[in-house]
Amino acid sequence: MSAIFWKELADHFGSKRFIIFFALILIVAGGAVYLAGTGFAERPDATGPFVYLQLFTSSNGGLPSFLTFLSFFGPLIGVLLGFDAINGEFARGTVSRVLAQPIWRDSWINGKFLAGLAALGIVLSGIILIVVGLGIFALGFPPSGSELLRLLIFFAVGTVYLGFWLSLGILFSIVFRHAASSALASIAFWLVFTLLLFMAADLIANQVAPVSASSTAAAWAKNEQIRETVLRFSPVALFEEATSALLLPSYRGLGMVEILTRHQVPTNPLSIGQSMLIVWPQLVGLIGLTAVCFAISYVIFMRREIRST
């Protein structure tokens, strides 16, 4: 499997579309972080004790924050690496020749998935290190140990999140014979999870528990609870909830309850352990979605008949 892994990893980093898309994301994300840092320089009193974490969550100007940008456009990198991973080999007629060698089927698909996951991890770690480096250059002091640990956990969560989209792309690459079909299916799911499901959550919540300006706090809380329950089916929402607690130490995951009882909720930062207690259901959900999606791909591929051409 190691030979497949290194070969696929080299192919990923040598792909022109991968390099172009990575450069675009790096430029836009770097611009968002630069604007956030500029805002800190103009308003130093607005920064808190976790300045480096605010670089990832703050926005200034017309660009969204780095976290928002990653949750919305990051899936496209995973899809890009997976949508033609299998059917592209079938189209080139290389599957039968590769599997005719002493290479097991499971080693082949596992090597492809692990290589894609490693490429995504390297890309994400590179972007995070660049952001931290720009922060050191602009602010003049390094991040604290607590901030570095939170960023390390954020990197792990982000890699799992991008890995889900990679496994989804591989699944459609196995199900569909043509790369164009698998790409369209992957993009359709991306649009559903990033846009349509958020609109559907508001619609369902307002239909089940309608609220108005004169509604009670209990009615607003029920409406928000229904909305959050619907959004839990989206990996994008799970990722945003998990990373919000990691990059915003004062986040307590109370949603509408925190807004309605703001004067009763403490605002002191939580420890890393307490933040992990808040987000562990979301982390387990992301890991489970990734594992299930790849397991389905694995089973379908192992049962597929492959004929020599």
Tab-separated table of C-alpha atoms in Angstrom:
chain	number	residue	atom	x	y	z
A	1	MET	CA	0.000	0.000	0.000
A	2	SER	CA	2.929	2.360	0.602
A	3	ALA	CA	3.786	2.412	-3.106
A	4	ILE	CA	0.204	3.422	-3.967
A	5	PHE	CA	0.241	6.045	-1.215
A	6	TRP	CA	3.419	7.787	-2.349
A	7	LYS	CA	2.477	7.592	-6.017
A	8	GLU	CA	-0.948	9.143	-5.411
A	9	LEU	CA	0.503	11.797	-3.110
A	10	ALA	CA	2.993	12.816	-5.794
A	11	ASP	CA	0.189	12.942	-8.364
A	12	HIS	CA	-1.864	15.235	-6.122
A	13	PHE	CA	0.909	17.760	-5.598
A	14	GLY	CA	1.838	17.633	-9.274
A	15	SER	CA	-1.719	18.261	-10.456
A	16	LYS	CA	-2.203	21.704	-11.999
A	17	ARG	CA	-5.823	21.989	-10.869
A	18	PHE	CA	-4.807	21.190	-7.282
A	19	ILE	CA	-2.037	23.801	-7.312
A	20	ILE	CA	-4.293	26.468	-8.837
A	21	PHE	CA	-7.155	25.839	-6.420
A	22	PHE	CA	-4.822	25.733	-3.415
A	23	ALA	CA	-3.243	29.032	-4.495
A	24	LEU	CA	-6.663	30.675	-4.799
A	25	ILE	CA	-7.732	29.519	-1.342
A	26	LEU	CA	-4.402	30.585	0.152
A	27	ILE	CA	-4.642	34.061	-1.384
A	28	VAL	CA	-8.235	34.672	-0.296
A	29	ALA	CA	-7.707	33.191	3.186
A	30	GLY	CA	-4.507	35.187	3.583
A	31	GLY	CA	-6.377	38.331	2.565
A	32	ALA	CA	-9.052	37.659	5.178
A	33	VAL	CA	-6.427	37.179	7.888
A	34	TYR	CA	-4.560	40.304	6.764
A	35	LEU	CA	-7.718	42.392	7.033
A	36	ALA	CA	-8.401	40.942	10.481
A	37	GLY	CA	-4.853	41.799	11.584
A	38	THR	CA	-5.245	45.308	10.195
A	39	GLY	CA	-8.382	45.704	12.254
A	40	PHE	CA	-6.483	44.657	15.386
A	41	ALA	CA	-3.789	47.250	14.661
A	42	GLU	CA	-6.410	49.971	14.272
A	43	ARG	CA	-8.366	48.900	17.364
A	44	PRO	CA	-5.910	47.329	19.827
A	45	ASP	CA	-8.420	47.690	22.668
A	46	ALA	CA	-10.810	45.305	20.853
A	47	THR	CA	-8.452	42.322	21.061
A	48	GLY	CA	-8.649	39.797	23.863
A	49	PRO	CA	-6.132	37.433	25.448
A	50	PHE	CA	-6.308	35.014	22.483
A	51	VAL	CA	-5.177	37.268	19.654
A	52	TYR	CA	-3.958	34.492	17.358
A	53	LEU	CA	-7.245	32.639	17.626
A	54	GLN	CA	-9.034	35.847	16.672
A	55	LEU	CA	-7.019	35.925	13.443
A	56	PHE	CA	-8.942	32.809	12.381
A	57	THR	CA	-12.392	33.953	13.527
A	58	SER	CA	-12.462	37.716	12.919
A	59	SER	CA	-13.422	39.443	9.683
A	60	ASN	CA	-12.836	42.972	8.510
A	61	GLY	CA	-14.068	44.487	5.277
A	62	GLY	CA	-15.816	42.484	2.584
A	63	LEU	CA	-14.071	39.127	3.149
A	64	PRO	CA	-15.411	36.525	5.596
A	65	SER	CA	-13.297	35.110	8.400
A	66	PHE	CA	-10.792	32.341	7.749
A	67	LEU	CA	-13.007	29.869	9.622
A	68	THR	CA	-16.067	30.732	7.529
A	69	PHE	CA	-14.048	30.564	4.337
A	70	LEU	CA	-12.625	27.138	5.232
A	71	SER	CA	-16.009	25.674	6.180
A	72	PHE	CA	-17.584	26.894	2.927
A	73	PHE	CA	-14.848	26.455	0.298
A	74	GLY	CA	-12.633	23.847	1.976
A	75	PRO	CA	-14.905	20.986	0.856
A	76	LEU	CA	-14.125	21.809	-2.760
A	77	ILE	CA	-10.496	20.772	-2.205
A	78	GLY	CA	-11.601	17.397	-0.838
A	79	VAL	CA	-14.024	16.891	-3.704
A	80	LEU	CA	-11.312	17.935	-6.157
A	81	LEU	CA	-9.040	15.134	-4.960
A	82	GLY	CA	-11.713	12.443	-4.946
A	83	PHE	CA	-14.271	12.928	-7.712
A	84	ASP	CA	-12.193	11.104	-10.375
A	85	ALA	CA	-10.027	8.925	-8.140
A	86	ILE	CA	-11.597	5.664	-9.366
A	87	ASN	CA	-13.598	6.329	-12.523
A	88	GLY	CA	-10.638	8.259	-13.922
A	89	GLU	CA	-8.597	5.065	-13.701
A	90	PHE	CA	-11.388	3.159	-15.450
A	91	ALA	CA	-11.541	5.785	-18.201
A	92	ARG	CA	-7.801	5.492	-18.798
A	93	GLY	CA	-7.985	1.705	-18.726
A	94	THR	CA	-5.355	1.400	-16.008
A	95	VAL	CA	-7.410	-0.397	-13.343
A	96	SER	CA	-7.055	-3.904	-14.746
A	97	ARG	CA	-3.339	-3.408	-15.384
A	98	VAL	CA	-2.701	-2.099	-11.884
A	99	LEU	CA	-4.695	-4.842	-10.161
A	100	ALA	CA	-2.996	-7.473	-12.336
A	101	GLN	CA	0.154	-6.659	-10.366
A	102	PRO	CA	0.634	-8.077	-6.849
A	103	ILE	CA	-1.558	-5.302	-5.422
A	104	TRP	CA	-4.690	-6.046	-3.435
A	105	ARG	CA	-7.890	-4.143	-4.136
A	106	ASP	CA	-8.156	-2.907	-0.573
A	107	SER	CA	-4.555	-1.674	-0.633
A	108	TRP	CA	-5.309	0.287	-3.786
A	109	ILE	CA	-8.384	2.129	-2.519
A	110	ASN	CA	-6.931	2.570	0.981
A	111	GLY	CA	-3.760	4.031	-0.502
A	112	LYS	CA	-5.771	6.489	-2.589
A	113	PHE	CA	-7.815	7.638	0.396
A	114	LEU	CA	-4.840	7.977	2.740
A	115	ALA	CA	-2.839	9.860	0.108
A	116	GLY	CA	-5.698	12.297	-0.408
A	117	LEU	CA	-6.112	12.723	3.353
A	118	ALA	CA	-2.380	13.339	3.757
A	119	ALA	CA	-2.440	15.933	0.966
A	120	LEU	CA	-5.347	17.719	2.637
A	121	GLY	CA	-3.569	17.645	5.991
A	122	ILE	CA	-0.386	19.081	4.488
A	123	VAL	CA	-2.333	21.848	2.757
A	124	LEU	CA	-4.279	22.767	5.894
A	125	SER	CA	-1.195	22.714	8.112
A	126	GLY	CA	0.662	24.879	5.607
A	127	ILE	CA	-2.123	27.469	5.576
A	128	ILE	CA	-2.309	27.524	9.392
A	129	LEU	CA	1.470	27.951	9.696
A	130	ILE	CA	1.418	30.780	7.153
A	131	VAL	CA	-1.345	32.531	9.095
A	132	VAL	CA	0.578	32.151	12.356
A	133	GLY	CA	3.743	33.406	10.662
A	134	LEU	CA	1.932	36.470	9.344
A	135	GLY	CA	0.579	37.031	12.832
A	136	ILE	CA	4.046	36.914	14.376
A	137	PHE	CA	5.295	39.363	11.750
A	138	ALA	CA	2.386	41.765	12.284
A	139	LEU	CA	1.970	41.500	16.053
A	140	GLY	CA	5.580	41.049	17.114
A	141	PHE	CA	5.059	38.217	19.626
A	142	PRO	CA	4.463	34.458	19.316
A	143	PRO	CA	1.266	32.595	20.230
A	144	SER	CA	0.903	31.101	23.681
A	145	GLY	CA	1.044	27.390	24.415
A	146	SER	CA	-2.727	27.253	24.914
A	147	GLU	CA	-3.310	28.881	21.536
A	148	LEU	CA	-0.922	26.469	19.822
A	149	LEU	CA	-2.687	23.482	21.377
A	150	ARG	CA	-6.083	24.767	20.266
A	151	LEU	CA	-4.739	25.333	16.755
A	152	LEU	CA	-3.344	21.794	16.723
A	153	ILE	CA	-6.759	20.371	17.632
A	154	PHE	CA	-8.342	22.678	15.058
A	155	PHE	CA	-5.984	21.227	12.449
A	156	ALA	CA	-7.046	17.683	13.356
A	157	VAL	CA	-10.748	18.568	13.198
A	158	GLY	CA	-10.277	20.392	9.897
A	159	THR	CA	-8.466	17.408	8.389
A	160	VAL	CA	-11.313	15.089	9.378
A	161	TYR	CA	-13.825	17.565	7.937
A	162	LEU	CA	-11.999	17.759	4.606
A	163	GLY	CA	-11.587	13.976	4.733
A	164	PHE	CA	-15.367	13.582	4.710
A	165	TRP	CA	-15.589	15.463	1.424
A	166	LEU	CA	-12.714	13.425	0.048
A	167	SER	CA	-14.521	10.188	0.920
A	168	LEU	CA	-17.734	11.572	-0.592
A	169	GLY	CA	-15.902	12.360	-3.822
A	170	ILE	CA	-14.394	8.857	-3.888
A	171	LEU	CA	-17.852	7.351	-3.304
A	172	PHE	CA	-19.324	9.158	-6.290
A	173	SER	CA	-16.214	8.291	-8.282
A	174	ILE	CA	-17.062	4.625	-7.721
A	175	VAL	CA	-20.816	4.933	-8.238
A	176	PHE	CA	-20.628	6.937	-11.475
A	177	ARG	CA	-18.700	5.833	-14.539
A	178	HIS	CA	-17.918	9.343	-15.767
A	179	ALA	CA	-15.899	11.953	-13.892
A	180	ALA	CA	-18.281	14.732	-14.935
A	181	SER	CA	-21.216	12.935	-13.299
A	182	SER	CA	-19.339	12.334	-10.047
A	183	ALA	CA	-18.178	15.973	-9.991
A	184	LEU	CA	-21.738	17.247	-10.463
A	185	ALA	CA	-23.067	14.919	-7.751
A	186	SER	CA	-20.344	16.031	-5.329
A	187	ILE	CA	-21.025	19.711	-5.998
A	188	ALA	CA	-24.762	19.103	-5.586
A	189	PHE	CA	-24.198	17.604	-2.140
A	190	TRP	CA	-21.868	20.493	-1.290
A	191	LEU	CA	-24.593	22.991	-2.175
A	192	VAL	CA	-27.175	21.051	-0.157
A	193	PHE	CA	-25.017	20.914	2.967
A	194	THR	CA	-23.661	24.484	2.755
A	195	LEU	CA	-26.689	26.430	1.518
A	196	LEU	CA	-29.972	24.576	1.102
A	197	LEU	CA	-29.978	22.778	4.448
A	198	PHE	CA	-29.424	26.054	6.318
A	199	MET	CA	-32.421	27.583	4.542
A	200	ALA	CA	-34.469	24.431	5.148
A	201	ALA	CA	-33.599	24.524	8.856
A	202	ASP	CA	-35.028	28.034	9.202
A	203	LEU	CA	-38.130	27.048	7.239
A	204	ILE	CA	-38.781	23.899	9.284
A	205	ALA	CA	-38.181	25.673	12.591
A	206	ASN	CA	-40.574	28.490	11.683
A	207	GLN	CA	-43.229	25.999	10.576
A	208	VAL	CA	-42.990	23.743	13.636
A	209	ALA	CA	-42.436	26.474	16.229
A	210	PRO	CA	-43.360	29.857	14.712
A	211	VAL	CA	-42.123	32.932	16.556
A	212	SER	CA	-42.690	36.660	16.355
A	213	ALA	CA	-41.430	39.782	18.066
A	214	SER	CA	-43.904	39.199	20.911
A	215	SER	CA	-43.024	35.519	21.440
A	216	THR	CA	-41.765	34.317	24.798
A	217	ALA	CA	-38.214	33.249	25.522
A	218	ALA	CA	-39.352	29.613	25.670
A	219	ALA	CA	-40.824	29.857	22.161
A	220	TRP	CA	-37.608	31.347	20.772
A	221	ALA	CA	-35.562	28.658	22.506
A	222	LYS	CA	-37.745	25.894	21.016
A	223	ASN	CA	-37.453	27.440	17.553
A	224	GLU	CA	-33.676	27.573	17.831
A	225	GLN	CA	-33.507	24.012	19.176
A	226	ILE	CA	-35.435	22.680	16.166
A	227	ARG	CA	-33.204	24.653	13.803
A	228	GLU	CA	-30.033	23.297	15.414
A	229	THR	CA	-31.396	19.738	15.296
A	230	VAL	CA	-31.940	19.988	11.539
A	231	LEU	CA	-28.496	21.518	11.019
A	232	ARG	CA	-26.852	18.615	12.845
A	233	PHE	CA	-27.369	16.590	9.662
A	234	SER	CA	-24.881	18.870	7.892
A	235	PRO	CA	-21.126	18.268	8.310
A	236	VAL	CA	-20.647	21.996	7.678
A	237	ALA	CA	-22.702	22.875	10.760
A	238	LEU	CA	-20.923	20.217	12.830
A	239	PHE	CA	-17.553	21.627	11.790
A	240	GLU	CA	-18.561	25.212	12.565
A	241	GLU	CA	-19.867	24.247	16.015
A	242	ALA	CA	-16.769	22.228	16.865
A	243	THR	CA	-14.270	24.824	15.701
A	244	SER	CA	-16.186	27.697	17.300
A	245	ALA	CA	-15.608	26.172	20.722
A	246	LEU	CA	-11.936	25.560	19.924
A	247	LEU	CA	-11.127	28.993	18.503
A	248	LEU	CA	-13.472	30.976	20.782
A	249	PRO	CA	-12.543	29.921	24.342
A	250	SER	CA	-15.523	31.764	25.843
A	251	TYR	CA	-17.981	29.830	23.623
A	252	ARG	CA	-20.281	27.600	25.674
A	253	GLY	CA	-22.525	26.159	22.983
A	254	LEU	CA	-25.718	27.465	24.540
A	255	GLY	CA	-27.153	28.979	21.370
A	256	MET	CA	-30.330	30.972	21.913
A	257	VAL	CA	-30.223	30.298	25.654
A	258	GLU	CA	-27.008	32.307	25.912
A	259	ILE	CA	-28.551	35.210	23.983
A	260	LEU	CA	-31.706	35.281	26.115
A	261	THR	CA	-29.827	34.986	29.426
A	262	ARG	CA	-26.632	36.828	28.519
A	263	HIS	CA	-26.425	38.570	31.902
A	264	GLN	CA	-26.451	35.174	33.668
A	265	VAL	CA	-23.820	33.447	31.508
A	266	PRO	CA	-20.156	33.826	32.568
A	267	THR	CA	-17.799	35.113	29.895
A	268	ASN	CA	-14.472	33.891	31.258
A	269	PRO	CA	-12.500	31.627	28.865
A	270	LEU	CA	-12.873	27.879	29.210
A	271	SER	CA	-9.960	25.502	29.467
A	272	ILE	CA	-9.151	23.226	26.547
A	273	GLY	CA	-10.610	20.252	28.383
A	274	GLN	CA	-13.887	22.064	29.018
A	275	SER	CA	-14.089	23.166	25.378
A	276	MET	CA	-13.550	19.570	24.266
A	277	LEU	CA	-16.403	18.432	26.517
A	278	ILE	CA	-18.699	20.837	24.666
A	279	VAL	CA	-17.744	19.752	21.151
A	280	TRP	CA	-17.066	16.030	21.484
A	281	PRO	CA	-20.502	15.063	20.017
A	282	GLN	CA	-19.738	17.125	16.907
A	283	LEU	CA	-16.269	15.593	16.632
A	284	VAL	CA	-17.661	12.073	16.913
A	285	GLY	CA	-20.284	12.955	14.297
A	286	LEU	CA	-17.659	14.191	11.826
A	287	ILE	CA	-15.481	11.127	12.343
A	288	GLY	CA	-18.502	8.841	11.999
A	289	LEU	CA	-19.675	10.501	8.777
A	290	THR	CA	-16.211	10.189	7.258
A	291	ALA	CA	-15.859	6.551	8.312
A	292	VAL	CA	-19.317	5.563	7.060
A	293	CYS	CA	-18.863	7.334	3.729
A	294	PHE	CA	-15.517	5.659	3.080
A	295	ALA	CA	-16.817	2.281	4.291
A	296	ILE	CA	-19.618	2.433	1.717
A	297	SER	CA	-17.071	3.293	-0.977
A	298	TYR	CA	-14.877	0.416	0.158
A	299	VAL	CA	-17.673	-2.169	0.079
A	300	ILE	CA	-18.959	-1.085	-3.341
A	301	PHE	CA	-15.486	-1.111	-4.858
A	302	MET	CA	-14.550	-4.498	-3.383
A	303	ARG	CA	-17.714	-6.059	-4.849
A	304	ARG	CA	-17.407	-4.494	-8.296
A	305	GLU	CA	-16.485	-6.718	-11.186
A	306	ILE	CA	-13.400	-5.469	-13.012
A	307	ARG	CA	-12.760	-6.834	-16.469
A	308	SER	CA	-9.563	-6.501	-18.417
A	309	THR	CA	-9.717	-4.199	-21.437
